[in-house]
mmCIF file of C-alpha atoms and ligand atoms in Angstrom:
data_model
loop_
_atom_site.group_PDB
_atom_site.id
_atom_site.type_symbol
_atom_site.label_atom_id
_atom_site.label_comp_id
_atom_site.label_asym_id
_atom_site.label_seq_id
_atom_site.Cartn_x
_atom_site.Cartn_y
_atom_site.Cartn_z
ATOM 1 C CA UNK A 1 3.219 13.870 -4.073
ATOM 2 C CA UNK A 2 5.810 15.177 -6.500
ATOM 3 C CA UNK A 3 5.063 14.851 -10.178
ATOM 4 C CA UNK A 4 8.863 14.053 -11.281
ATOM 5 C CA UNK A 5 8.354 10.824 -8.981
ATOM 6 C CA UNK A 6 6.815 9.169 -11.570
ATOM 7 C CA UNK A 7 2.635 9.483 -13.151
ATOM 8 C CA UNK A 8 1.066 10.682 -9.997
ATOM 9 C CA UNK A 9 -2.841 10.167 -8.978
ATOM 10 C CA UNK A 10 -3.473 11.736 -5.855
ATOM 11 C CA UNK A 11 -5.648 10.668 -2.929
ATOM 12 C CA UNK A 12 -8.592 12.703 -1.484
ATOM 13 C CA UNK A 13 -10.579 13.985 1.735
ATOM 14 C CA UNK A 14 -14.257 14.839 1.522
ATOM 15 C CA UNK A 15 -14.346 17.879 3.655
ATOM 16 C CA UNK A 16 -17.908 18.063 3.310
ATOM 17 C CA UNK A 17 -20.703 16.382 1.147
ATOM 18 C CA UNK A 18 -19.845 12.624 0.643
ATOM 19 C CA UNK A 19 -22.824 10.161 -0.132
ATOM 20 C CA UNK A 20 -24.877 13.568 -0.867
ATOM 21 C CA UNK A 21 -22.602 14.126 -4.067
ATOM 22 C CA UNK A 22 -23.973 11.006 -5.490
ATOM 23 C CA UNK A 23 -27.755 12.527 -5.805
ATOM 24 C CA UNK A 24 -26.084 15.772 -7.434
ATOM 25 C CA UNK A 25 -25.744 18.024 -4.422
ATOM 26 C CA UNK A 26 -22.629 19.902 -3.924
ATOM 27 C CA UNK A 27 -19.581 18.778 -1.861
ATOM 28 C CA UNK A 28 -15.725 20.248 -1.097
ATOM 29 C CA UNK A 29 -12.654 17.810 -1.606
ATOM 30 C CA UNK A 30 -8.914 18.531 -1.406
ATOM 31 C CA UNK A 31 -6.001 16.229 -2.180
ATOM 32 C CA UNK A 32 -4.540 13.874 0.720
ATOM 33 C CA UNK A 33 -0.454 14.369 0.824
ATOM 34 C CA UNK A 34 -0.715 10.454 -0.217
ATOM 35 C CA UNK A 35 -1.615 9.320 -3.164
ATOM 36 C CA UNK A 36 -0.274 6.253 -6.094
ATOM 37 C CA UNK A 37 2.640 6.277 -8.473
ATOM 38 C CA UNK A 38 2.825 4.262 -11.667
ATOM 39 C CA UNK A 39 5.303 3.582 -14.115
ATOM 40 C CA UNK A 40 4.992 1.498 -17.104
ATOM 41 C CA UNK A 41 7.624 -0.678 -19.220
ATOM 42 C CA UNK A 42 7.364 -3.117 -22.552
ATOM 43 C CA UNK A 43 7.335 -6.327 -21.486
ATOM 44 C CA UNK A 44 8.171 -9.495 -23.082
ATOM 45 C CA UNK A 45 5.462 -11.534 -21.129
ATOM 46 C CA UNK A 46 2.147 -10.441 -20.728
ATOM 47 C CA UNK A 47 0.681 -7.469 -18.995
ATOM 48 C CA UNK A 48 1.695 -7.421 -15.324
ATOM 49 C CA UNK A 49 -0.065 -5.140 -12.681
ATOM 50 C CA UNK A 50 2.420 -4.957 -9.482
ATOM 51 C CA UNK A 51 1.511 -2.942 -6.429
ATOM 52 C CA UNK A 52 3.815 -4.098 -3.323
ATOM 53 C CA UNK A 53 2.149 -2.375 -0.755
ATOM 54 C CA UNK A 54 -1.152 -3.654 -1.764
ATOM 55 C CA UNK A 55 -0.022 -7.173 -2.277
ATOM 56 C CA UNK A 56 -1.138 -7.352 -5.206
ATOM 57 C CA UNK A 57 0.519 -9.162 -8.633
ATOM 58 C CA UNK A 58 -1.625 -10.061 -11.328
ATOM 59 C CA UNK A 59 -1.450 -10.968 -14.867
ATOM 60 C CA UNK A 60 -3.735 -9.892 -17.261
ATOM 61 C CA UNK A 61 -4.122 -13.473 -19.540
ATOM 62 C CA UNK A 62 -5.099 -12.829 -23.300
ATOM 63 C CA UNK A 63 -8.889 -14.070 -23.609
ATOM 64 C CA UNK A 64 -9.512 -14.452 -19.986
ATOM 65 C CA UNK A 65 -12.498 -13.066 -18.128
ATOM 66 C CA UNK A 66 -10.950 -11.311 -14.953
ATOM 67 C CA UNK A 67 -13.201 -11.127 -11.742
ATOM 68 C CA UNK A 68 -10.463 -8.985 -9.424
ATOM 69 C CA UNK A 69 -11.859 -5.375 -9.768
ATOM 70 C CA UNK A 70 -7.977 -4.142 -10.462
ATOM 71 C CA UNK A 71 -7.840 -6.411 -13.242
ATOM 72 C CA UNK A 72 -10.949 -5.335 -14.948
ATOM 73 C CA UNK A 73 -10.462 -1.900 -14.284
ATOM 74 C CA UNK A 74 -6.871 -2.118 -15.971
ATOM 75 C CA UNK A 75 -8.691 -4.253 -18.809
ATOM 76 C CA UNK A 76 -10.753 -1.330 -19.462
ATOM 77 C CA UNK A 77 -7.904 1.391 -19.151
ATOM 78 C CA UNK A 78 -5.813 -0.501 -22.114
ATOM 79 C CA UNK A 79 -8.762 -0.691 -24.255
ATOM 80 C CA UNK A 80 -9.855 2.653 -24.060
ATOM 81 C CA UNK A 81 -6.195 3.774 -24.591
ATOM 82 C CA UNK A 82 -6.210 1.285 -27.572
ATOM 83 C CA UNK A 83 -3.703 -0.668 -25.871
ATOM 84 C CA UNK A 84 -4.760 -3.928 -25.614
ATOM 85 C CA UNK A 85 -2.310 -5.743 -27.427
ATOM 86 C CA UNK A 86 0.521 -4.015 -25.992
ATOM 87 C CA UNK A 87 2.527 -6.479 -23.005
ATOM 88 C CA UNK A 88 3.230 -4.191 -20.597
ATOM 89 C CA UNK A 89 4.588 -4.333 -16.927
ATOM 90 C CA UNK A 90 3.048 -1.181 -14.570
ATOM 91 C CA UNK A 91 4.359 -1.253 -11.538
ATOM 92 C CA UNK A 92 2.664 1.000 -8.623
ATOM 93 C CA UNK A 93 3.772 2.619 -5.796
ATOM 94 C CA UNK A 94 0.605 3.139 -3.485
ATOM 95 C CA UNK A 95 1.377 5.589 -0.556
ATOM 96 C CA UNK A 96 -2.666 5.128 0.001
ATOM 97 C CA UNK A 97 -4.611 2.615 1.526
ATOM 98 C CA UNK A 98 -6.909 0.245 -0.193
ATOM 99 C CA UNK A 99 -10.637 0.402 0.393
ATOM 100 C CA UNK A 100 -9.941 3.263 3.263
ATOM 101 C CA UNK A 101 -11.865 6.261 1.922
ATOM 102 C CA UNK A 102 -9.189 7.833 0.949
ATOM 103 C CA UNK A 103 -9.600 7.607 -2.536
ATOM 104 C CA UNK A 104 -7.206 5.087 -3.601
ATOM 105 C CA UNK A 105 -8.878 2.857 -6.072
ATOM 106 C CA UNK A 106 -9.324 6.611 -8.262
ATOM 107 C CA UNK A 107 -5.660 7.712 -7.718
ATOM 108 C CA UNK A 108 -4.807 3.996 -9.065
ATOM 109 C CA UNK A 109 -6.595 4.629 -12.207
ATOM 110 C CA UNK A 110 -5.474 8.517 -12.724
ATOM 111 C CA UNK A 111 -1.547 6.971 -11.874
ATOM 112 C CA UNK A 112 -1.869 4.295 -14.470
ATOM 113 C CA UNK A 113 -3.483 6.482 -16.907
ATOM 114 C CA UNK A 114 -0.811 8.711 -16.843
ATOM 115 C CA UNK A 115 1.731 6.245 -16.885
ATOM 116 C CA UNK A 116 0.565 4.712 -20.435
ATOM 117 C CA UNK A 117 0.182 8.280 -21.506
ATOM 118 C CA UNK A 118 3.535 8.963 -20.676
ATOM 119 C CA UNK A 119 5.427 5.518 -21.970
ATOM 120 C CA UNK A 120 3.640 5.191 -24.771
ATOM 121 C CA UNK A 121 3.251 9.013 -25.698
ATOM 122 C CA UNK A 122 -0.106 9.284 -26.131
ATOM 123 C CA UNK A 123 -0.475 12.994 -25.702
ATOM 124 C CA UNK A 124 -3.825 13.097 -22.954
ATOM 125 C CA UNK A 125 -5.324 15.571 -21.564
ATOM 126 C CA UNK A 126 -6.632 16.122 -18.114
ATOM 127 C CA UNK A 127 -9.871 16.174 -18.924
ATOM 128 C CA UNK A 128 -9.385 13.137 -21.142
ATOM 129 C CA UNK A 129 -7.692 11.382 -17.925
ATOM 130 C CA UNK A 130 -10.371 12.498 -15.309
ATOM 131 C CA UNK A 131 -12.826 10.455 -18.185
ATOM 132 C CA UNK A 132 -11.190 7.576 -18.148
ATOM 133 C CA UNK A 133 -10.927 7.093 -14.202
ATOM 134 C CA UNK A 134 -14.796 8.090 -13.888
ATOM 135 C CA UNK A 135 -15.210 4.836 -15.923
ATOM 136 C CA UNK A 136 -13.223 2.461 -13.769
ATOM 137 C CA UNK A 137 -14.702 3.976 -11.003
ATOM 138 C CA UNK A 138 -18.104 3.041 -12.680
ATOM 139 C CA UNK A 139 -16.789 -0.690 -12.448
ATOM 140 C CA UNK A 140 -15.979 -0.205 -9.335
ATOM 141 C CA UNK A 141 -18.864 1.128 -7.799
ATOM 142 C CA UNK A 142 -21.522 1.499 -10.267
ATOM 143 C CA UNK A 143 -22.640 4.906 -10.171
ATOM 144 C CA UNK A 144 -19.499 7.029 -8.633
ATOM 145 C CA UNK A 145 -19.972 11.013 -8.412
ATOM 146 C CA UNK A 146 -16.905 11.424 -9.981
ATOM 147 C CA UNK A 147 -15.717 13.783 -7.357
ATOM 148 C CA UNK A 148 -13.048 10.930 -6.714
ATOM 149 C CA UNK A 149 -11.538 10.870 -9.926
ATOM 150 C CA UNK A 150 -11.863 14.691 -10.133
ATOM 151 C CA UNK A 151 -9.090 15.157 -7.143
ATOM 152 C CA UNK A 152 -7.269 12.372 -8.102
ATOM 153 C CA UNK A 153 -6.587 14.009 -11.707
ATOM 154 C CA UNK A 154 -6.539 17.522 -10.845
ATOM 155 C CA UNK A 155 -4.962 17.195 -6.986
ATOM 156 C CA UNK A 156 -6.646 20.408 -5.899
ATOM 157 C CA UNK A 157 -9.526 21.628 -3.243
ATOM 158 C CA UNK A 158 -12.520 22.241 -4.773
ATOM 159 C CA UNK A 159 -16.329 22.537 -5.116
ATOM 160 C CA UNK A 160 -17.967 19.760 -6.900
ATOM 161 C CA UNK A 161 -21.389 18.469 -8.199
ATOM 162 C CA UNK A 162 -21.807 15.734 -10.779
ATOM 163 C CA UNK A 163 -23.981 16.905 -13.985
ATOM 164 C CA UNK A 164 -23.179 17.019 -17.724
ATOM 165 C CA UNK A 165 -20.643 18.706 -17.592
ATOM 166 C CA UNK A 166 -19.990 18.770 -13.492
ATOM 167 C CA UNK A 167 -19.197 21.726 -11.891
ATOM 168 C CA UNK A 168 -15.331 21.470 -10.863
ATOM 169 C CA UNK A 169 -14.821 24.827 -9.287
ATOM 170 C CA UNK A 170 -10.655 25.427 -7.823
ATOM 171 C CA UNK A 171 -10.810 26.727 -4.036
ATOM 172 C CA UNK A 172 -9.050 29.350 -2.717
ATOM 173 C CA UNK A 173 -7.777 28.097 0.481
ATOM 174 C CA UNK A 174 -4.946 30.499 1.864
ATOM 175 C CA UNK A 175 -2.653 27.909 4.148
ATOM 176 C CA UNK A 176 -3.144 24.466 4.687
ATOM 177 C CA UNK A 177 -5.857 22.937 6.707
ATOM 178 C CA UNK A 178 -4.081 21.230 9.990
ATOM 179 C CA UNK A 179 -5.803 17.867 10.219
ATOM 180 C CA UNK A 180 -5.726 14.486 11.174
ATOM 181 C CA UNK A 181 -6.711 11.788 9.343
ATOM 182 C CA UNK A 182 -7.087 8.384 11.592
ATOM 183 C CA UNK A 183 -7.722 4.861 9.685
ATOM 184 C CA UNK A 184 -10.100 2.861 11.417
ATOM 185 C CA UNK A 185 -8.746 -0.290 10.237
ATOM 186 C CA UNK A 186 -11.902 -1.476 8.560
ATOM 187 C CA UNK A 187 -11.557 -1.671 4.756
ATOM 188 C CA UNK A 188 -14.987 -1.271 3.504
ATOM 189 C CA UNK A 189 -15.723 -1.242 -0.256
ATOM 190 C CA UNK A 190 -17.541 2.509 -1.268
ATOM 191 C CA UNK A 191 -19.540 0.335 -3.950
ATOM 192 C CA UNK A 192 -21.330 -1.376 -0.788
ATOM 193 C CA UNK A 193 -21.858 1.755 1.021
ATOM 194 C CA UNK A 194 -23.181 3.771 -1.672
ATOM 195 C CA UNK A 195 -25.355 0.502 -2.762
ATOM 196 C CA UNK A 196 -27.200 0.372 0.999
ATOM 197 C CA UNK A 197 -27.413 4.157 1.252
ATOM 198 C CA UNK A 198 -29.274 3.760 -2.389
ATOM 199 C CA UNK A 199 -31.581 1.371 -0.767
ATOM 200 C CA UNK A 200 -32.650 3.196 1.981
ATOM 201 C CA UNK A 201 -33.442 6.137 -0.712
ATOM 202 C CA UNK A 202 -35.939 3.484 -2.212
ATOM 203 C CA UNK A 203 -37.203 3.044 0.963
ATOM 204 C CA UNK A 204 -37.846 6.119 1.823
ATOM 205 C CA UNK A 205 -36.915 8.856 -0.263
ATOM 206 C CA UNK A 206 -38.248 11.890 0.904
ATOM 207 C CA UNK A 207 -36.356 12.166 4.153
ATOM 208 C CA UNK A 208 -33.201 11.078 2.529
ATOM 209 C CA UNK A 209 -33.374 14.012 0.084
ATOM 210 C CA UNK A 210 -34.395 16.271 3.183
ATOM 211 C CA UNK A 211 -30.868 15.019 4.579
ATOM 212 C CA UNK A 212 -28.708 15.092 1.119
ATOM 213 C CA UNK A 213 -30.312 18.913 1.039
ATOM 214 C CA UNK A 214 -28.962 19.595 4.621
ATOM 215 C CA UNK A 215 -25.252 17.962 3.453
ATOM 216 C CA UNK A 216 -25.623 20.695 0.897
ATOM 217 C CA UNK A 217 -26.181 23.435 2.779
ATOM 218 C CA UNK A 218 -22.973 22.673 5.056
ATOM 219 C CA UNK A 219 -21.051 22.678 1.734
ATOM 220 C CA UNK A 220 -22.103 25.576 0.265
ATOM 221 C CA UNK A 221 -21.383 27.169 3.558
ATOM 222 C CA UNK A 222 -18.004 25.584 3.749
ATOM 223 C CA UNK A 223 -17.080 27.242 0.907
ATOM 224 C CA UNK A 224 -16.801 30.708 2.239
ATOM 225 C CA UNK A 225 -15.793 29.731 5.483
ATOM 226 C CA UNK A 226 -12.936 27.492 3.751
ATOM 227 C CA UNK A 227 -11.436 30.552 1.505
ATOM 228 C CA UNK A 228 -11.653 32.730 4.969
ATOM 229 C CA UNK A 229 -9.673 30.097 6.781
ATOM 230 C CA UNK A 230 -12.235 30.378 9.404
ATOM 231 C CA UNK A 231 -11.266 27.034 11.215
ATOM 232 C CA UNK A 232 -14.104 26.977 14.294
ATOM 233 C CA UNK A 233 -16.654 27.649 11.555
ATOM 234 C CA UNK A 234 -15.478 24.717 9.269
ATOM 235 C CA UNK A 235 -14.897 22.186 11.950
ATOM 236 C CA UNK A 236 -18.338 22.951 13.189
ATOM 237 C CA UNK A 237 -19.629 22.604 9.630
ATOM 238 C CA UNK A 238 -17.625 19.210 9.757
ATOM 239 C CA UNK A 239 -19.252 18.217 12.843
ATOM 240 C CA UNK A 240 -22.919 19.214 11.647
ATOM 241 C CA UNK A 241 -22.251 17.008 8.663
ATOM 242 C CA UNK A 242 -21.216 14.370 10.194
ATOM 243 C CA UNK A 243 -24.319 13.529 12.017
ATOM 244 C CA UNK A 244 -25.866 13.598 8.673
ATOM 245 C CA UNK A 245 -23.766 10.910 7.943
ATOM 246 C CA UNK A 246 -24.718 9.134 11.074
ATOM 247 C CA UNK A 247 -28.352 9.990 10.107
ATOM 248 C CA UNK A 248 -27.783 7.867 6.433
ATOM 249 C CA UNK A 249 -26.155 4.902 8.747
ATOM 250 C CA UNK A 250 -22.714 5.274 7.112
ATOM 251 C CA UNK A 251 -20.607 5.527 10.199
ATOM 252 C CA UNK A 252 -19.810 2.963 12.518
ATOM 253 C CA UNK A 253 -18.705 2.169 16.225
ATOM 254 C CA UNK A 254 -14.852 2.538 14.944
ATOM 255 C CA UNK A 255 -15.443 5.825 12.924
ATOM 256 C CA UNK A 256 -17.808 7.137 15.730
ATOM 257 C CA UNK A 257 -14.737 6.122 18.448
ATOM 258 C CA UNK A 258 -12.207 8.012 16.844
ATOM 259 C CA UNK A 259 -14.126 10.891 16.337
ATOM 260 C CA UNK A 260 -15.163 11.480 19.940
ATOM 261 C CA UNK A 261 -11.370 10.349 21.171
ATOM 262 C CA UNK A 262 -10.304 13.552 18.593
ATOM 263 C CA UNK A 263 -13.102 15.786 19.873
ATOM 264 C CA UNK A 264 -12.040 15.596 23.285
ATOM 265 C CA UNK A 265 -8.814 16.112 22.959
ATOM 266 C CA UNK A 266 -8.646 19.171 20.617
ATOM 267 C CA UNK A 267 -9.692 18.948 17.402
ATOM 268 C CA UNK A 268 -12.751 21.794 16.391
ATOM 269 C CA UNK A 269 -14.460 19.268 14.018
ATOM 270 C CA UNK A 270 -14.412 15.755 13.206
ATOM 271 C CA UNK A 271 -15.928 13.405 10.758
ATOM 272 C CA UNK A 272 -15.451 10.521 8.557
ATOM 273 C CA UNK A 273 -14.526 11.026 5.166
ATOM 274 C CA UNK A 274 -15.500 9.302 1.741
ATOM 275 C CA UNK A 275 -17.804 6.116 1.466
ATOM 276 C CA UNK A 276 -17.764 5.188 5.364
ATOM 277 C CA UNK A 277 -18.929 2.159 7.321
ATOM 278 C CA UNK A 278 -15.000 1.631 7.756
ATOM 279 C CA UNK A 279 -12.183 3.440 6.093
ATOM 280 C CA UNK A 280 -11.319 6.818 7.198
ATOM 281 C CA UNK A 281 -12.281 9.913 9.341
ATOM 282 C CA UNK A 282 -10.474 13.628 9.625
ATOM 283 C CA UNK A 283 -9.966 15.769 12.888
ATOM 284 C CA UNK A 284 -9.369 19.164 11.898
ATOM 285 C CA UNK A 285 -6.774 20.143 14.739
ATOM 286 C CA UNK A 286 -5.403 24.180 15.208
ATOM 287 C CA UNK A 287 -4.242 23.789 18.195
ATOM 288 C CA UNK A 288 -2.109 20.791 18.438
ATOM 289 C CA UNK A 289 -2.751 17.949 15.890
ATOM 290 C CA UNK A 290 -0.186 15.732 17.557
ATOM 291 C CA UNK A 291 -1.982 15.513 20.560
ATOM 292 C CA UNK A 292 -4.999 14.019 19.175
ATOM 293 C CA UNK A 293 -2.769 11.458 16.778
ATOM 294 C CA UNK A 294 -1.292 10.283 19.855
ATOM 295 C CA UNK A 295 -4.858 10.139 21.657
ATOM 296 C CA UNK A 296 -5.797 7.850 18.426
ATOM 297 C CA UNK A 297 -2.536 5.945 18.567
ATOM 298 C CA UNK A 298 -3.274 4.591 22.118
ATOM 299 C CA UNK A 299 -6.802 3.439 21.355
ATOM 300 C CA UNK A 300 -4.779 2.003 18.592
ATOM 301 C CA UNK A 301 -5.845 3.519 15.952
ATOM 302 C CA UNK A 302 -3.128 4.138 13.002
ATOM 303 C CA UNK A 303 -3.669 8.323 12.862
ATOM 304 C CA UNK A 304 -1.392 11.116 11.061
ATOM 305 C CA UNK A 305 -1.028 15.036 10.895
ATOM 306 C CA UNK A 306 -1.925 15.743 7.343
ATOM 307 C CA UNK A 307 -1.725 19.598 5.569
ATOM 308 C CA UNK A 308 -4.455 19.566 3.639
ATOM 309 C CA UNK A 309 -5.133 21.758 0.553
HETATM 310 C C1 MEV B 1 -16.534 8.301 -1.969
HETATM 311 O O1 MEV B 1 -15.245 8.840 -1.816
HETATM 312 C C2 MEV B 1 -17.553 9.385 -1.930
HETATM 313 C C3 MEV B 1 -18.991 8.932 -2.124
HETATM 314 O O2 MEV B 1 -19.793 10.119 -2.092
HETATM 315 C C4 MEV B 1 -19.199 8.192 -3.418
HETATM 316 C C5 MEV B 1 -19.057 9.085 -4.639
HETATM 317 O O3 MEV B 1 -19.143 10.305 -4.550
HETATM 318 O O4 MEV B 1 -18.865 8.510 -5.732
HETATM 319 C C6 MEV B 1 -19.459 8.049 -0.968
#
């Protein structure tokens, strides 16, 4: 996504270390080449959130309690940026799914954010941006990483684990990543997966820390094996963690479909990304990433080659 397109928040893949991430272990995102554009205006009736693709167009209505997560989470953005009483039309340009692990609800936030900062001058920073996403994310889903907003603000791969302050650390990664990413056509909220994974924890938490400390491993690994560009080594990194994933009982028959159709027909690793259950995997494909969006297009799957990082 280009920034002169308009206030950009970009989209994500978890490479390695979803669900993990939320219990402070370590995981690797990059940017998706999709992401959400925003633009605000003055308006001269009411505060108007438009996003065609999503199908969404809401009004915000003075003294009304809004149940529609958008709504609240563009409640909270205005009063935080002291903005409340300020009509104003945003109108978004969402090149990324909705509840499809890709990050979108995060890029929304980080694209509006910037778009008020930019119409009505107010002179943010980054950091100040990436703050104000992690708190509609909290809305969202109640106790988000914040690796989400992270990418979405600073659209860059890197190491991340949550903590006061979390460590945000830039990777080095030399050409981009071929991959796939294939949309399983579930939508699937991340505030319900991260909510059962949580209860299972309860349940029993000592071998769901053993498995969060085995999803940190791969990442730390990853790291080194991303900045060599050592693609067997990653995709078997990506494999390894996703039967972790499968071990927490956050993929599902659609996810675990796709990944075998991109397995066996070239790619070197394969897993689902983000909150699961649904949503989205990656293939990472060096040899020829067409060939496995085309094996996912005929099991009709909706599947793209994506650079990544
Ligand atoms: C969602 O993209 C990633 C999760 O780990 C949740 C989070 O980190 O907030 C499932």
């Amino acid at each position: 996504m280009k920034e002169a397109e308009g206030a950009v928040g970009y989209g994500k893949v978890i490479l390695i270390g979803e669900h993990a991430v939320v219990y402070g272990r370590h995981a690797i995102a990059a940017p998706a080449p999709m992401g959400v554009r925003a633009r605000a205006e003055d308006s001269k009736d009411g505060t108007e959130l438009i996003i065609p693709r999503w199908g969404v167009e809401q009004r915000l209505g003075p003294g009304t309690k809004h149940s529609g997560a958008l709504l609240q989470s563009l409640e909270l953005i205005l009063k935080r940026l002291e903005l409340a009483d300020r009509p104003l039309r945003i109108r978004v340009d969402a090149s990324v799914p909705r509840a499809g692990g890709l990050g979108g609800s995060a890029a929304l936030a980080v694209a509006v954010i910037r778009a008020l900062d930019a119409h009505c001058a107010l002179g943010l920073t980054d950091r100040e941006v990436c703050a104000h996403a992690y708190e509609c994310e909290r809305l969202a889903h109640g106790m988000p990483s914040g690796i989400d907003n992270t990418v979405a603000t600073y659209g860059r791969p890197l190491l991340y684990r949550r903590g006061e302050p979390p460590l945000i650390e830039p990777l080095h990664v030399a050409k981009p990543l071929p991959m796939v990413i294939g949309l399983s056509g579930v939508e699937r909220l991340t505030a319900r997966t991260v909510a059962r994974v949580r209860e299972a924890w309860q349940r029993d938490k000592s071998r769901h820390e053993r498995i969060f400390d085995e999803i940190d491993a791969l990442a730390m690994q990853g790291v080194a094996v991303l900045e060599a560009w050592d693609l067997q080594q990653l995709g078997q990194l990506m494999n390894a963690c996703q039967c972790q994933l499968q071990a927490l009982r956050v993929s599902s028959c659609e996810l675990d479909e796709m990944i075998e159709i991109a397995r066996a027909n070239g790619a070197v690793g394969a897993k689902l990304t983000g909150g699961g259950d649904g949503g989205a995997m990656i293939a990472l494909c060096p040899d020829d990433p067409g060939n496995v969006v085309r094996a996912l297009q005929q099991a009709n799957y909706q599947a793209m080659e994506a650079s990544i990082g």
